[in-house]
PDB file of C-alpha atoms in Angstrom:
ATOM      1  CA  UNK A 383     -21.826  17.660  12.836  1.00  0.00           C
ATOM      2  CA  UNK A 384     -20.858  14.308  14.334  1.00  0.00           C
ATOM      3  CA  UNK A 385     -23.923  12.528  15.710  1.00  0.00           C
ATOM      4  CA  UNK A 386     -22.433   9.180  16.781  1.00  0.00           C
ATOM      5  CA  UNK A 387     -19.562   8.945  19.264  1.00  0.00           C
ATOM      6  CA  UNK A 388     -18.305   5.521  18.247  1.00  0.00           C
ATOM      7  CA  UNK A 389     -19.213   2.708  15.882  1.00  0.00           C
ATOM      8  CA  UNK A 390     -18.324  -0.855  16.851  1.00  0.00           C
ATOM      9  CA  UNK A 391     -17.289  -2.466  13.581  1.00  0.00           C
ATOM     10  CA  UNK A 392     -18.347  -6.010  12.799  1.00  0.00           C
ATOM     11  CA  UNK A 393     -18.986  -7.959   9.631  1.00  0.00           C
ATOM     12  CA  UNK A 394     -22.404  -8.894   8.342  1.00  0.00           C
ATOM     13  CA  UNK A 395     -22.401 -12.153  10.316  1.00  0.00           C
ATOM     14  CA  UNK A 396     -21.907 -10.365  13.624  1.00  0.00           C
ATOM     15  CA  UNK A 397     -24.516  -7.638  13.462  1.00  0.00           C
ATOM     16  CA  UNK A 398     -27.309  -9.970  14.510  1.00  0.00           C
ATOM     17  CA  UNK A 399     -27.664 -11.734  17.824  1.00  0.00           C
ATOM     18  CA  UNK A 400     -28.004 -15.287  16.584  1.00  0.00           C
ATOM     19  CA  UNK A 401     -26.052 -17.278  14.055  1.00  0.00           C
ATOM     20  CA  UNK A 402     -27.694 -19.250  11.253  1.00  0.00           C
ATOM     21  CA  UNK A 403     -27.600 -22.345  13.476  1.00  0.00           C
ATOM     22  CA  UNK A 404     -29.698 -20.553  16.077  1.00  0.00           C
ATOM     23  CA  UNK A 405     -26.922 -20.475  18.662  1.00  0.00           C
ATOM     24  CA  UNK A 406     -25.662 -17.342  20.322  1.00  0.00           C
ATOM     25  CA  UNK A 407     -23.062 -15.582  18.193  1.00  0.00           C
ATOM     26  CA  UNK A 408     -20.056 -15.008  20.443  1.00  0.00           C
ATOM     27  CA  UNK A 409     -18.798 -12.178  18.242  1.00  0.00           C
ATOM     28  CA  UNK A 410     -22.088 -10.408  18.877  1.00  0.00           C
ATOM     29  CA  UNK A 411     -21.895 -11.166  22.582  1.00  0.00           C
ATOM     30  CA  UNK A 412     -18.426  -9.651  22.891  1.00  0.00           C
ATOM     31  CA  UNK A 413     -19.499  -6.560  20.946  1.00  0.00           C
ATOM     32  CA  UNK A 414     -22.619  -6.239  23.097  1.00  0.00           C
ATOM     33  CA  UNK A 415     -20.531  -6.329  26.294  1.00  0.00           C
ATOM     34  CA  UNK A 416     -18.340  -3.513  24.969  1.00  0.00           C
ATOM     35  CA  UNK A 417     -21.333  -1.541  23.695  1.00  0.00           C
ATOM     36  CA  UNK A 418     -22.894  -1.628  27.163  1.00  0.00           C
ATOM     37  CA  UNK A 419     -19.708  -0.345  28.796  1.00  0.00           C
ATOM     38  CA  UNK A 420     -19.314   2.437  26.237  1.00  0.00           C
ATOM     39  CA  UNK A 421     -22.897   3.510  26.860  1.00  0.00           C
ATOM     40  CA  UNK A 422     -22.139   3.512  30.593  1.00  0.00           C
ATOM     41  CA  UNK A 423     -19.551   6.174  29.713  1.00  0.00           C
ATOM     42  CA  UNK A 424     -22.375   8.275  28.195  1.00  0.00           C
ATOM     43  CA  UNK A 425     -21.253   7.631  24.637  1.00  0.00           C
ATOM     44  CA  UNK A 426     -23.651   7.250  21.719  1.00  0.00           C
ATOM     45  CA  UNK A 427     -22.782   3.874  20.204  1.00  0.00           C
ATOM     46  CA  UNK A 428     -23.783   1.941  17.091  1.00  0.00           C
ATOM     47  CA  UNK A 429     -22.758  -1.520  15.932  1.00  0.00           C
ATOM     48  CA  UNK A 430     -22.444  -1.790  12.148  1.00  0.00           C
ATOM     49  CA  UNK A 431     -20.839  -3.949   9.516  1.00  0.00           C
ATOM     50  CA  UNK A 432     -17.771  -2.195   8.109  1.00  0.00           C
ATOM     51  CA  UNK A 433     -19.245  -2.462   4.599  1.00  0.00           C
ATOM     52  CA  UNK A 434     -22.621  -0.942   5.493  1.00  0.00           C
ATOM     53  CA  UNK A 435     -23.539   0.987   2.307  1.00  0.00           C
ATOM     54  CA  UNK A 436     -26.163   3.193   3.949  1.00  0.00           C
ATOM     55  CA  UNK A 437     -24.264   4.688   6.856  1.00  0.00           C
ATOM     56  CA  UNK A 438     -22.643   8.122   6.569  1.00  0.00           C
ATOM     57  CA  UNK A 439     -19.242   7.429   8.099  1.00  0.00           C
ATOM     58  CA  UNK A 440     -18.513  11.121   8.446  1.00  0.00           C
ATOM     59  CA  UNK A 441     -21.262  11.275  11.089  1.00  0.00           C
ATOM     60  CA  UNK A 442     -19.189   9.152  13.512  1.00  0.00           C
ATOM     61  CA  UNK A 443     -16.397  10.523  15.677  1.00  0.00           C
ATOM     62  CA  UNK A 444     -14.593   7.199  15.996  1.00  0.00           C
ATOM     63  CA  UNK A 445     -14.620   3.586  14.830  1.00  0.00           C
ATOM     64  CA  UNK A 446     -13.371   0.594  16.782  1.00  0.00           C
ATOM     65  CA  UNK A 447     -12.473  -2.591  14.902  1.00  0.00           C
ATOM     66  CA  UNK A 448     -13.916  -5.551  16.733  1.00  0.00           C
ATOM     67  CA  UNK A 449     -15.306  -8.449  14.671  1.00  0.00           C
ATOM     68  CA  UNK A 450     -14.546  -7.528  11.061  1.00  0.00           C
ATOM     69  CA  UNK A 451     -13.710 -11.174  10.472  1.00  0.00           C
ATOM     70  CA  UNK A 452     -14.216 -11.170   6.723  1.00  0.00           C
ATOM     71  CA  UNK A 453     -11.693  -8.470   5.752  1.00  0.00           C
ATOM     72  CA  UNK A 454      -8.942 -10.954   4.833  1.00  0.00           C
ATOM     73  CA  UNK A 455     -11.271 -12.517   2.265  1.00  0.00           C
ATOM     74  CA  UNK A 456     -12.064  -9.083   0.797  1.00  0.00           C
ATOM     75  CA  UNK A 457      -8.800  -7.294   1.382  1.00  0.00           C
ATOM     76  CA  UNK A 458      -8.808  -4.891  -1.566  1.00  0.00           C
ATOM     77  CA  UNK A 459     -12.348  -3.784  -0.803  1.00  0.00           C
ATOM     78  CA  UNK A 460     -11.505  -3.408   2.886  1.00  0.00           C
ATOM     79  CA  UNK A 461      -8.306  -1.489   2.146  1.00  0.00           C
ATOM     80  CA  UNK A 462     -10.160   1.016  -0.050  1.00  0.00           C
ATOM     81  CA  UNK A 463     -12.835   1.484   2.603  1.00  0.00           C
ATOM     82  CA  UNK A 464     -10.167   1.911   5.307  1.00  0.00           C
ATOM     83  CA  UNK A 465      -8.412   4.592   3.292  1.00  0.00           C
ATOM     84  CA  UNK A 466     -11.682   6.464   2.900  1.00  0.00           C
ATOM     85  CA  UNK A 467     -12.940   6.323   6.515  1.00  0.00           C
ATOM     86  CA  UNK A 468      -9.543   7.228   7.948  1.00  0.00           C
ATOM     87  CA  UNK A 469     -10.104  10.708   6.503  1.00  0.00           C
ATOM     88  CA  UNK A 470     -13.430  11.034   8.329  1.00  0.00           C
ATOM     89  CA  UNK A 471     -13.108   9.356  11.734  1.00  0.00           C
ATOM     90  CA  UNK A 472     -10.717   8.480  14.519  1.00  0.00           C
ATOM     91  CA  UNK A 473      -9.721   4.834  14.142  1.00  0.00           C
ATOM     92  CA  UNK A 474      -9.159   2.559  17.147  1.00  0.00           C
ATOM     93  CA  UNK A 475      -6.565   1.224  16.862  1.00  0.00           C
ATOM     94  CA  UNK A 476      -5.047   3.939  14.674  1.00  0.00           C
ATOM     95  CA  UNK A 477      -4.778   3.753  10.899  1.00  0.00           C
ATOM     96  CA  UNK A 478      -0.979   3.504  11.172  1.00  0.00           C
ATOM     97  CA  UNK A 479      -1.208   0.524  13.524  1.00  0.00           C
ATOM     98  CA  UNK A 480      -3.841  -1.189  11.398  1.00  0.00           C
ATOM     99  CA  UNK A 481      -1.762  -0.888   8.226  1.00  0.00           C
ATOM    100  CA  UNK A 482       1.292  -2.173  10.075  1.00  0.00           C
ATOM    101  CA  UNK A 483      -0.555  -5.094  11.669  1.00  0.00           C
ATOM    102  CA  UNK A 484      -2.452  -6.192   8.558  1.00  0.00           C
ATOM    103  CA  UNK A 485       0.584  -8.010   7.182  1.00  0.00           C
ATOM    104  CA  UNK A 486       2.621 -10.595   9.102  1.00  0.00           C
ATOM    105  CA  UNK A 487       5.817  -8.888   7.941  1.00  0.00           C
ATOM    106  CA  UNK A 488       5.321  -6.885  11.158  1.00  0.00           C
ATOM    107  CA  UNK A 489       6.937  -9.878  12.899  1.00  0.00           C
ATOM    108  CA  UNK A 490      10.261  -8.780  11.386  1.00  0.00           C
ATOM    109  CA  UNK A 491       9.932  -5.398  13.112  1.00  0.00           C
ATOM    110  CA  UNK A 492       9.217  -7.040  16.459  1.00  0.00           C
ATOM    111  CA  UNK A 493      12.174  -9.391  16.105  1.00  0.00           C
ATOM    112  CA  UNK A 494      14.436  -6.376  15.423  1.00  0.00           C
ATOM    113  CA  UNK A 495      13.087  -4.913  18.672  1.00  0.00           C
ATOM    114  CA  UNK A 496      14.319  -8.042  20.518  1.00  0.00           C
ATOM    115  CA  UNK A 497      10.924  -9.744  20.735  1.00  0.00           C
ATOM    116  CA  UNK A 498      11.375 -13.471  20.189  1.00  0.00           C
ATOM    117  CA  UNK A 499       9.260 -14.873  17.355  1.00  0.00           C
ATOM    118  CA  UNK A 500       9.134 -18.257  15.656  1.00  0.00           C
ATOM    119  CA  UNK A 501      11.835 -18.727  13.029  1.00  0.00           C
ATOM    120  CA  UNK A 502      10.217 -17.421   9.854  1.00  0.00           C
ATOM    121  CA  UNK A 503      10.893 -17.450   6.143  1.00  0.00           C
ATOM    122  CA  UNK A 504       8.914 -14.860   4.178  1.00  0.00           C
ATOM    123  CA  UNK A 505       8.163 -15.755   0.569  1.00  0.00           C
ATOM    124  CA  UNK A 506       7.159 -12.717  -1.429  1.00  0.00           C
ATOM    125  CA  UNK A 507       4.424 -12.766  -4.048  1.00  0.00           C
ATOM    126  CA  UNK A 508       5.488 -14.281  -7.400  1.00  0.00           C
ATOM    127  CA  UNK A 509       8.746 -15.675  -5.967  1.00  0.00           C
ATOM    128  CA  UNK A 510      10.035 -18.558  -8.083  1.00  0.00           C
ATOM    129  CA  UNK A 511      10.682 -21.307  -5.560  1.00  0.00           C
ATOM    130  CA  UNK A 512       9.333 -24.641  -4.346  1.00  0.00           C
ATOM    131  CA  UNK A 513       8.329 -26.132  -1.026  1.00  0.00           C
ATOM    132  CA  UNK A 514      11.237 -28.563  -1.273  1.00  0.00           C
ATOM    133  CA  UNK A 515      13.694 -25.686  -1.549  1.00  0.00           C
ATOM    134  CA  UNK A 516      12.070 -23.747   1.295  1.00  0.00           C
ATOM    135  CA  UNK A 517      11.898 -26.845   3.479  1.00  0.00           C
ATOM    136  CA  UNK A 518      15.640 -27.355   3.104  1.00  0.00           C
ATOM    137  CA  UNK A 519      16.252 -23.667   3.862  1.00  0.00           C
ATOM    138  CA  UNK A 520      14.326 -23.790   7.138  1.00  0.00           C
ATOM    139  CA  UNK A 521      15.967 -27.079   8.131  1.00  0.00           C
ATOM    140  CA  UNK A 522      13.320 -28.707  10.325  1.00  0.00           C
ATOM    141  CA  UNK A 523      11.158 -31.825  10.266  1.00  0.00           C
ATOM    142  CA  UNK A 524       7.731 -30.215   9.996  1.00  0.00           C
ATOM    143  CA  UNK A 525       6.572 -26.763   8.894  1.00  0.00           C
ATOM    144  CA  UNK A 526       3.482 -24.597   8.831  1.00  0.00           C
ATOM    145  CA  UNK A 527       2.776 -22.245   5.941  1.00  0.00           C
ATOM    146  CA  UNK A 528       0.180 -19.489   5.779  1.00  0.00           C
ATOM    147  CA  UNK A 529      -0.522 -16.204   3.980  1.00  0.00           C
ATOM    148  CA  UNK A 530       0.965 -12.986   5.323  1.00  0.00           C
ATOM    149  CA  UNK A 531      -2.516 -11.472   5.318  1.00  0.00           C
ATOM    150  CA  UNK A 532      -4.858 -13.939   6.911  1.00  0.00           C
ATOM    151  CA  UNK A 533      -7.012 -14.947   9.852  1.00  0.00           C
ATOM    152  CA  UNK A 534      -8.973 -17.889  11.267  1.00  0.00           C
ATOM    153  CA  UNK A 535      -6.279 -20.219   9.876  1.00  0.00           C
ATOM    154  CA  UNK A 536      -7.107 -19.345   6.239  1.00  0.00           C
ATOM    155  CA  UNK A 537      -4.832 -21.430   3.972  1.00  0.00           C
ATOM    156  CA  UNK A 538      -2.786 -22.586   6.964  1.00  0.00           C
ATOM    157  CA  UNK A 539      -1.177 -25.964   6.274  1.00  0.00           C
ATOM    158  CA  UNK A 540       1.008 -28.320   8.277  1.00  0.00           C
ATOM    159  CA  UNK A 541       3.408 -30.376   6.204  1.00  0.00           C
ATOM    160  CA  UNK A 542       6.503 -32.570   6.362  1.00  0.00           C
ATOM    161  CA  UNK A 543       8.945 -34.016   3.828  1.00  0.00           C
ATOM    162  CA  UNK A 544       6.511 -36.733   2.755  1.00  0.00           C
ATOM    163  CA  UNK A 545       3.583 -34.352   2.105  1.00  0.00           C
ATOM    164  CA  UNK A 546       5.343 -31.474   0.325  1.00  0.00           C
ATOM    165  CA  UNK A 547       4.432 -32.785  -3.130  1.00  0.00           C
ATOM    166  CA  UNK A 548       0.762 -32.853  -2.142  1.00  0.00           C
ATOM    167  CA  UNK A 549       0.816 -29.197  -1.090  1.00  0.00           C
ATOM    168  CA  UNK A 550       3.030 -27.943  -3.938  1.00  0.00           C
ATOM    169  CA  UNK A 551       0.147 -27.084  -6.345  1.00  0.00           C
ATOM    170  CA  UNK A 552      -1.690 -25.215  -3.590  1.00  0.00           C
ATOM    171  CA  UNK A 553       1.476 -23.319  -2.672  1.00  0.00           C
ATOM    172  CA  UNK A 554       2.211 -22.341  -6.275  1.00  0.00           C
ATOM    173  CA  UNK A 555      -1.327 -21.037  -6.686  1.00  0.00           C
ATOM    174  CA  UNK A 556      -1.124 -19.023  -3.471  1.00  0.00           C
ATOM    175  CA  UNK A 557       2.352 -17.553  -4.010  1.00  0.00           C
ATOM    176  CA  UNK A 558       1.272 -16.269  -7.417  1.00  0.00           C
ATOM    177  CA  UNK A 559      -1.352 -14.148  -5.643  1.00  0.00           C
ATOM    178  CA  UNK A 560       0.042 -13.219  -2.222  1.00  0.00           C
ATOM    179  CA  UNK A 561       3.058 -13.348   0.097  1.00  0.00           C
ATOM    180  CA  UNK A 562       3.416 -16.337   2.420  1.00  0.00           C
ATOM    181  CA  UNK A 563       5.243 -17.146   5.644  1.00  0.00           C
ATOM    182  CA  UNK A 564       6.866 -20.494   6.456  1.00  0.00           C
ATOM    183  CA  UNK A 565       7.635 -21.458  10.065  1.00  0.00           C
ATOM    184  CA  UNK A 566       8.775 -24.572  11.941  1.00  0.00           C
ATOM    185  CA  UNK A 567       5.874 -26.536  13.366  1.00  0.00           C
ATOM    186  CA  UNK A 568       5.632 -25.753  17.081  1.00  0.00           C
ATOM    187  CA  UNK A 569       4.892 -28.972  18.948  1.00  0.00           C
ATOM    188  CA  UNK A 570       4.146 -27.324  22.277  1.00  0.00           C
ATOM    189  CA  UNK A 571       1.106 -25.553  20.826  1.00  0.00           C
ATOM    190  CA  UNK A 572      -0.469 -28.952  20.161  1.00  0.00           C
ATOM    191  CA  UNK A 573       0.620 -30.425  23.488  1.00  0.00           C
ATOM    192  CA  UNK A 574      -0.070 -27.456  25.783  1.00  0.00           C
ATOM    193  CA  UNK A 575      -1.868 -24.816  23.721  1.00  0.00           C
ATOM    194  CA  UNK A 576      -1.372 -21.143  22.913  1.00  0.00           C
ATOM    195  CA  UNK A 577      -1.824 -18.336  25.455  1.00  0.00           C
ATOM    196  CA  UNK A 578      -3.632 -15.130  24.508  1.00  0.00           C
ATOM    197  CA  UNK A 579      -2.760 -12.122  26.670  1.00  0.00           C
ATOM    198  CA  UNK A 580      -5.042  -9.083  26.539  1.00  0.00           C
ATOM    199  CA  UNK A 581      -3.698  -5.562  27.129  1.00  0.00           C
ATOM    200  CA  UNK A 582      -5.587  -2.288  27.463  1.00  0.00           C
ATOM    201  CA  UNK A 583      -3.565   0.938  27.183  1.00  0.00           C
ATOM    202  CA  UNK A 584      -0.397  -1.140  27.379  1.00  0.00           C
ATOM    203  CA  UNK A 585      -1.297  -2.919  30.621  1.00  0.00           C
ATOM    204  CA  UNK A 586      -2.101  -6.617  30.978  1.00  0.00           C
ATOM    205  CA  UNK A 587      -5.691  -7.348  31.998  1.00  0.00           C
ATOM    206  CA  UNK A 588      -6.372 -11.065  31.519  1.00  0.00           C
ATOM    207  CA  UNK A 589      -5.429 -14.172  29.577  1.00  0.00           C
ATOM    208  CA  UNK A 590      -6.901 -17.349  28.132  1.00  0.00           C
ATOM    209  CA  UNK A 591      -5.440 -20.662  27.034  1.00  0.00           C
ATOM    210  CA  UNK A 592      -6.476 -21.910  23.593  1.00  0.00           C
ATOM    211  CA  UNK A 593      -6.098 -25.618  22.904  1.00  0.00           C
ATOM    212  CA  UNK A 594      -6.641 -27.578  19.714  1.00  0.00           C
ATOM    213  CA  UNK A 595      -9.032 -30.491  19.552  1.00  0.00           C
ATOM    214  CA  UNK A 596      -7.537 -33.971  19.441  1.00  0.00           C
ATOM    215  CA  UNK A 597      -5.882 -34.675  16.096  1.00  0.00           C
ATOM    216  CA  UNK A 598      -5.700 -31.026  14.987  1.00  0.00           C
ATOM    217  CA  UNK A 599      -3.076 -28.301  15.374  1.00  0.00           C
ATOM    218  CA  UNK A 600      -5.283 -25.206  14.930  1.00  0.00           C
ATOM    219  CA  UNK A 601      -6.440 -23.679  18.205  1.00  0.00           C
ATOM    220  CA  UNK A 602      -9.210 -21.536  16.673  1.00  0.00           C
ATOM    221  CA  UNK A 603     -12.742 -22.443  17.731  1.00  0.00           C
ATOM    222  CA  UNK A 604     -13.630 -22.565  14.005  1.00  0.00           C
ATOM    223  CA  UNK A 605     -11.767 -25.897  14.022  1.00  0.00           C
ATOM    224  CA  UNK A 606     -13.038 -27.246  17.324  1.00  0.00           C
ATOM    225  CA  UNK A 607     -10.478 -25.575  19.587  1.00  0.00           C
ATOM    226  CA  UNK A 608     -11.402 -24.778  23.180  1.00  0.00           C
ATOM    227  CA  UNK A 609     -10.701 -21.819  25.480  1.00  0.00           C
ATOM    228  CA  UNK A 610     -10.206 -21.633  29.237  1.00  0.00           C
ATOM    229  CA  UNK A 611      -9.150 -18.986  31.752  1.00  0.00           C
ATOM    230  CA  UNK A 612      -5.380 -18.790  32.188  1.00  0.00           C
ATOM    231  CA  UNK A 613      -3.243 -17.215  34.901  1.00  0.00           C
ATOM    232  CA  UNK A 614       0.102 -16.245  33.334  1.00  0.00           C
ATOM    233  CA  UNK A 615       3.448 -16.003  35.043  1.00  0.00           C
ATOM    234  CA  UNK A 616       5.167 -12.672  35.623  1.00  0.00           C
ATOM    235  CA  UNK A 617       7.618 -13.652  32.893  1.00  0.00           C
ATOM    236  CA  UNK A 618       4.775 -14.181  30.416  1.00  0.00           C
ATOM    237  CA  UNK A 619       3.170 -10.865  31.355  1.00  0.00           C
ATOM    238  CA  UNK A 620       6.497  -9.071  30.979  1.00  0.00           C
ATOM    239  CA  UNK A 621       7.012 -10.652  27.554  1.00  0.00           C
ATOM    240  CA  UNK A 622       3.554  -9.563  26.378  1.00  0.00           C
ATOM    241  CA  UNK A 623       3.987  -5.999  27.590  1.00  0.00           C
ATOM    242  CA  UNK A 624       7.417  -5.786  25.938  1.00  0.00           C
ATOM    243  CA  UNK A 625       5.949  -6.963  22.620  1.00  0.00           C
ATOM    244  CA  UNK A 626       3.194  -4.381  22.970  1.00  0.00           C
ATOM    245  CA  UNK A 627       5.701  -1.570  23.575  1.00  0.00           C
ATOM    246  CA  UNK A 628       7.579  -2.606  20.435  1.00  0.00           C
ATOM    247  CA  UNK A 629       4.644  -1.549  18.228  1.00  0.00           C
ATOM    248  CA  UNK A 630       5.108   1.654  16.199  1.00  0.00           C
ATOM    249  CA  UNK A 631       2.847   3.355  18.740  1.00  0.00           C
ATOM    250  CA  UNK A 632       1.108   2.121  21.872  1.00  0.00           C
ATOM    251  CA  UNK A 633      -2.192   0.415  20.974  1.00  0.00           C
ATOM    252  CA  UNK A 634      -5.351   1.209  22.916  1.00  0.00           C
ATOM    253  CA  UNK A 635      -6.090  -2.511  22.924  1.00  0.00           C
ATOM    254  CA  UNK A 636      -4.119  -5.532  21.825  1.00  0.00           C
ATOM    255  CA  UNK A 637      -3.904  -9.291  22.087  1.00  0.00           C
ATOM    256  CA  UNK A 638      -0.495 -10.906  22.372  1.00  0.00           C
ATOM    257  CA  UNK A 639      -0.475 -14.614  21.506  1.00  0.00           C
ATOM    258  CA  UNK A 640       2.456 -16.511  22.977  1.00  0.00           C
ATOM    259  CA  UNK A 641       3.675 -20.105  23.090  1.00  0.00           C
ATOM    260  CA  UNK A 642       6.655 -22.137  24.235  1.00  0.00           C
ATOM    261  CA  UNK A 643       8.844 -22.742  21.192  1.00  0.00           C
ATOM    262  CA  UNK A 644      10.688 -25.935  20.287  1.00  0.00           C
ATOM    263  CA  UNK A 645      13.693 -24.686  22.279  1.00  0.00           C
ATOM    264  CA  UNK A 646      11.615 -24.242  25.442  1.00  0.00           C
ATOM    265  CA  UNK A 647      11.479 -20.421  25.281  1.00  0.00           C
ATOM    266  CA  UNK A 648       8.524 -18.034  25.369  1.00  0.00           C
ATOM    267  CA  UNK A 649       7.909 -16.727  21.857  1.00  0.00           C
ATOM    268  CA  UNK A 650       5.386 -14.600  20.025  1.00  0.00           C
ATOM    269  CA  UNK A 651       2.891 -16.251  17.709  1.00  0.00           C
ATOM    270  CA  UNK A 652       0.828 -13.192  16.739  1.00  0.00           C
ATOM    271  CA  UNK A 653       0.241  -9.665  17.972  1.00  0.00           C
ATOM    272  CA  UNK A 654      -3.341  -8.779  17.045  1.00  0.00           C
ATOM    273  CA  UNK A 655      -4.418  -5.128  16.868  1.00  0.00           C
ATOM    274  CA  UNK A 656      -7.255  -5.122  14.344  1.00  0.00           C
ATOM    275  CA  UNK A 657     -10.063  -7.515  15.197  1.00  0.00           C
ATOM    276  CA  UNK A 658      -8.927  -9.922  17.890  1.00  0.00           C
ATOM    277  CA  UNK A 659     -11.288 -11.798  20.117  1.00  0.00           C
ATOM    278  CA  UNK A 660     -10.632 -10.301  23.558  1.00  0.00           C
ATOM    279  CA  UNK A 661     -12.744 -12.725  25.620  1.00  0.00           C
ATOM    280  CA  UNK A 662     -14.556 -10.060  27.611  1.00  0.00           C
ATOM    281  CA  UNK A 663     -16.976 -12.808  28.658  1.00  0.00           C
ATOM    282  CA  UNK A 664     -14.140 -14.276  30.773  1.00  0.00           C
ATOM    283  CA  UNK A 665     -13.171 -10.918  32.266  1.00  0.00           C
ATOM    284  CA  UNK A 666     -15.900  -8.259  31.831  1.00  0.00           C
ATOM    285  CA  UNK A 667     -13.855  -5.655  33.731  1.00  0.00           C
ATOM    286  CA  UNK A 668     -11.497  -5.446  30.739  1.00  0.00           C
ATOM    287  CA  UNK A 669     -14.339  -4.095  28.600  1.00  0.00           C
ATOM    288  CA  UNK A 670     -14.921  -1.399  31.211  1.00  0.00           C
ATOM    289  CA  UNK A 671     -11.230  -0.476  31.061  1.00  0.00           C
ATOM    290  CA  UNK A 672     -11.363  -0.323  27.262  1.00  0.00           C
ATOM    291  CA  UNK A 673     -14.479   1.866  27.333  1.00  0.00           C
ATOM    292  CA  UNK A 674     -12.762   4.287  29.712  1.00  0.00           C
ATOM    293  CA  UNK A 675      -9.650   4.357  27.513  1.00  0.00           C
ATOM    294  CA  UNK A 676     -11.804   5.165  24.490  1.00  0.00           C
ATOM    295  CA  UNK A 677     -13.660   7.888  26.391  1.00  0.00           C
ATOM    296  CA  UNK A 678     -10.292   9.406  27.352  1.00  0.00           C
ATOM    297  CA  UNK A 679      -9.130   9.213  23.718  1.00  0.00           C
ATOM    298  CA  UNK A 680     -12.242  11.045  22.501  1.00  0.00           C
ATOM    299  CA  UNK A 681     -11.902  13.671  25.243  1.00  0.00           C
ATOM    300  CA  UNK A 682      -8.244  14.472  24.573  1.00  0.00           C
TER     301      UNK A 682
END
């Protein structure tokens, strides 16, 4: 018999209220906001690390992926666990969406559905090539390269013609182990930032603007990036909702990251369905909407 309605999934660093530095852990704060709203819907809620060895996952009706921010460092372990729990619980978002969204090859599917993405060259694992060859193929002045399965800017590098030789050994080591994606460097992200648009049940709720610190190109707060409330245009909202509809099925929650590309057009950076920061602390009502959507899912 199921005894827990829903488990909010974190990693081991986000199951305690304070980080090692003694400061409030924002991952915990976001999870706590959602937990409160789920409990307001009369649901029995736990917050656990996805790799908790002592919890009987079959005792939970559903799992929601929130701050499992170590899975891309432990992918094989995570994949095996995911395969196991998908037989025991409802997954939010669904197992099919999670598998699809784990790998940045999903960008190809969105582009085929007429969602504009950054120009991308996918380099499959064990491909025999060089950065010089790929650089010529993409035909731009600066590029960014990163793994197809990644997060928090893991192994994300900015390079130009004069630095390719420096990064070549790193690239050869990475491509021997995993697929990579090469994209033109997007200057507007540095100058203006990247917009994150949150959607619940396919509808836009709120947005934030992420900006990199001076001298960096990564907008993640891990690298000193900052976040502020953002009020998107109708065009930006329409773009985000279109990208969301292009998923294999409609997600219960999603984050659509957009930017202005080098040609001055709105384009998709990432569409995050697994463990995105949703910035409930900027817009708490969105967590209420998500809790109600989950309650409806469990009641249907």
